[in-house]
Every structure is written in structure tokens, then in C-alpha cells.
PDB file of C-alpha atoms in Angstrom:
ATOM      1  CA  MET A   1      42.612  26.197  19.648  1.00 58.00           C
ATOM      2  CA  ARG A   2      45.608  26.325  17.285  1.00 64.00           C
ATOM      3  CA  ASP A   3      46.398  24.856  14.056  1.00 68.00           C
ATOM      4  CA  GLU A   4      49.755  22.413  14.722  1.00 73.00           C
ATOM      5  CA  LYS A   5      50.704  22.565  11.250  1.00 76.00           C
ATOM      6  CA  ASP A   6      50.691  26.210  10.647  1.00 75.00           C
ATOM      7  CA  PRO A   7      53.660  27.966  12.468  1.00 74.00           C
ATOM      8  CA  GLY A   8      52.094  31.656  11.892  1.00 75.00           C
ATOM      9  CA  THR A   9      49.162  30.941  14.593  1.00 71.00           C
ATOM     10  CA  ILE A  10      48.997  31.899  18.062  1.00 72.00           C
ATOM     11  CA  GLU A  11      47.048  30.322  20.598  1.00 72.00           C
ATOM     12  CA  MET A  12      43.661  31.856  20.936  1.00 70.00           C
ATOM     13  CA  SER A  13      42.144  33.002  24.407  1.00 74.00           C
ATOM     14  CA  LEU A  14      38.500  31.822  24.686  1.00 75.00           C
ATOM     15  CA  LYS A  15      35.932  33.786  26.502  1.00 77.00           C
ATOM     16  CA  ARG A  16      34.478  31.742  29.615  1.00 74.00           C
ATOM     17  CA  LYS A  17      31.039  31.002  29.960  1.00 74.00           C
ATOM     18  CA  PRO A  18      28.912  33.685  31.185  1.00 79.00           C
ATOM     19  CA  GLY A  19      27.523  33.828  34.708  1.00 76.00           C
ATOM     20  CA  ARG A  20      28.583  32.710  38.150  1.00 69.00           C
ATOM     21  CA  PRO A  21      31.340  30.237  38.035  1.00 66.00           C
ATOM     22  CA  ALA A  22      30.301  26.715  39.546  1.00 65.00           C
ATOM     23  CA  VAL A  23      31.749  25.803  43.169  1.00 68.00           C
ATOM     24  CA  GLY A  24      33.227  22.477  42.782  1.00 74.00           C
ATOM     25  CA  LYS A  25      32.149  20.031  39.981  1.00 76.00           C
ATOM     26  CA  PHE A  26      28.718  21.019  39.941  1.00 78.00           C
ATOM     27  CA  ALA A  27      26.700  24.350  40.605  1.00 77.00           C
ATOM     28  CA  MET A  28      24.812  24.594  43.994  1.00 82.00           C
ATOM     29  CA  SER A  29      21.298  24.296  43.769  1.00 87.00           C
ATOM     30  CA  ASP A  30      19.109  26.945  45.009  1.00 91.00           C
ATOM     31  CA  ALA A  31      18.388  25.151  48.281  1.00 94.00           C
ATOM     32  CA  GLU A  32      22.219  24.525  49.017  1.00 91.00           C
ATOM     33  CA  ARG A  33      22.794  28.083  48.334  1.00 90.00           C
ATOM     34  CA  ALA A  34      19.998  29.150  50.678  1.00 92.00           C
ATOM     35  CA  ALA A  35      21.147  27.016  53.468  1.00 93.00           C
ATOM     36  CA  LYS A  36      24.674  27.910  53.045  1.00 91.00           C
ATOM     37  CA  TYR A  37      23.543  31.422  53.404  1.00 88.00           C
ATOM     38  CA  ARG A  38      21.267  30.577  56.433  1.00 85.00           C
ATOM     39  CA  ALA A  39      24.488  29.115  58.024  1.00 87.00           C
ATOM     40  CA  SER A  40      26.831  31.895  57.338  1.00 84.00           C
ATOM     41  CA  ARG A  41      24.163  34.337  59.175  1.00 81.00           C
ATOM     42  CA  ARG A  42      23.779  32.005  62.113  1.00 79.00           C
ATOM     43  CA  ARG A  43      27.616  31.767  62.682  1.00 80.00           C
ATOM     44  CA  SER A  44      28.079  35.685  62.552  1.00 76.00           C
ATOM     45  CA  ALA A  45      25.437  36.058  65.022  1.00 73.00           C
ATOM     46  CA  VAL A  46      26.800  33.374  67.401  1.00 73.00           C
ATOM     47  CA  VAL A  47      30.326  35.049  67.307  1.00 72.00           C
ATOM     48  CA  ALA A  48      29.331  38.658  67.649  1.00 66.00           C
ATOM     49  CA  ARG A  49      29.435  39.254  71.473  1.00 68.00           C
ATOM     50  CA  GLY A  50      29.434  43.087  72.130  1.00 64.00           C
ATOM     51  CA  LYS A  51      28.171  46.425  70.924  1.00 64.00           C
ATOM     52  CA  SER A  52      31.246  46.808  68.801  1.00 71.00           C
ATOM     53  CA  GLU A  53      31.045  43.605  67.048  1.00 78.00           C
ATOM     54  CA  TYR A  54      27.121  44.103  66.670  1.00 83.00           C
ATOM     55  CA  ARG A  55      27.796  46.911  64.446  1.00 82.00           C
ATOM     56  CA  ASP A  56      29.707  44.973  61.913  1.00 80.00           C
ATOM     57  CA  LEU A  57      26.727  42.447  61.084  1.00 83.00           C
ATOM     58  CA  SER A  58      24.505  42.763  58.319  1.00 84.00           C
ATOM     59  CA  ASP A  59      20.793  43.433  59.216  1.00 87.00           C
ATOM     60  CA  ALA A  60      19.572  39.905  58.807  1.00 85.00           C
ATOM     61  CA  ALA A  61      22.627  38.756  61.148  1.00 84.00           C
ATOM     62  CA  LEU A  62      21.486  41.474  63.379  1.00 88.00           C
ATOM     63  CA  VAL A  63      18.156  40.153  63.729  1.00 88.00           C
ATOM     64  CA  ASP A  64      19.439  36.697  64.039  1.00 86.00           C
ATOM     65  CA  ALA A  65      21.578  37.978  67.150  1.00 87.00           C
ATOM     66  CA  LEU A  66      18.625  39.584  68.489  1.00 90.00           C
ATOM     67  CA  ARG A  67      16.454  36.574  68.323  1.00 89.00           C
ATOM     68  CA  LEU A  68      19.404  34.417  69.763  1.00 87.00           C
ATOM     69  CA  ALA A  69      19.956  37.090  72.764  1.00 89.00           C
ATOM     70  CA  MET A  70      16.273  36.925  73.768  1.00 91.00           C
ATOM     71  CA  THR A  71      15.870  32.969  73.753  1.00 91.00           C
ATOM     72  CA  GLU A  72      18.801  32.969  75.767  1.00 89.00           C
ATOM     73  CA  GLY A  73      17.635  35.596  78.145  1.00 92.00           C
ATOM     74  CA  ARG A  74      20.675  37.798  77.777  1.00 90.00           C
ATOM     75  CA  ARG A  75      19.305  41.241  78.493  1.00 93.00           C
ATOM     76  CA  GLN A  76      22.586  43.203  78.030  1.00 91.00           C
ATOM     77  CA  ALA A  77      22.991  41.811  74.582  1.00 88.00           C
ATOM     78  CA  VAL A  78      19.279  42.770  73.583  1.00 91.00           C
ATOM     79  CA  LEU A  79      20.108  46.421  74.672  1.00 92.00           C
ATOM     80  CA  SER A  80      23.362  46.470  72.881  1.00 90.00           C
ATOM     81  CA  ILE A  81      21.579  45.271  69.747  1.00 90.00           C
ATOM     82  CA  ALA A  82      18.794  47.742  70.300  1.00 90.00           C
ATOM     83  CA  ASP A  83      21.054  50.512  70.348  1.00 91.00           C
ATOM     84  CA  VAL A  84      22.842  49.467  67.255  1.00 90.00           C
ATOM     85  CA  VAL A  85      19.687  49.170  65.442  1.00 90.00           C
ATOM     86  CA  ARG A  86      18.543  52.706  66.985  1.00 91.00           C
ATOM     87  CA  GLU A  87      22.017  54.278  65.610  1.00 90.00           C
ATOM     88  CA  ARG A  88      21.811  52.713  62.530  1.00 88.00           C
ATOM     89  CA  TYR A  89      17.993  53.701  61.490  1.00 89.00           C
ATOM     90  CA  SER A  90      17.809  57.230  63.661  1.00 88.00           C
ATOM     91  CA  ASN A  91      16.345  60.062  61.465  1.00 74.00           C
ATOM     92  CA  SER A  92      19.511  62.316  62.204  1.00 57.00           C
TER      93      SER A  92
END
């Protein structure tokens, strides 16, 4: 805010409100945020096909991919995911 009649004042930059910025006009509710997160996990689990792609998934998305592969009866995918989990959590 600046006084229009005072030539010696400069425009002040005011600090923004603390916290996470709103997405769009209104902030998302907790339910909307959770639904968006679950949809993102589901998309990444469906897209991943192959051992190298499974390595890039988060643990939650890896569990989703494993559940999907078991439901669809894709034996090779289940074995690939199990290998990734074994490599990720081995004691060595």
C-alpha cells in the first residue's frame, strides 16, 4: 500500500499468508485431497508395466500395482514386483 500524495513512499511488498496456497478459488477439503491422492496412486500403478518401471513407484503405488497384478492373474508382474520389494527391503 502506498500513499498517492507522498512522492517519497515506495510500493511495499506485503508478506503472503502462511500455509499451503489454495488450488483454484477454494482450498480442497480433506476428502478431495485424499481422493486426488488415491487416484494418482491408481494411475501410476496401472501405467507401470515392467520391472524397471516398478522401481520408480512409491511403496503405496507398488502395493496397488501388486494388488492389481494379483487380481488380473498376471504371474510375471507379481514376480517382478516381489523382486523389487525384495531388493528395496533386503538387509544387505
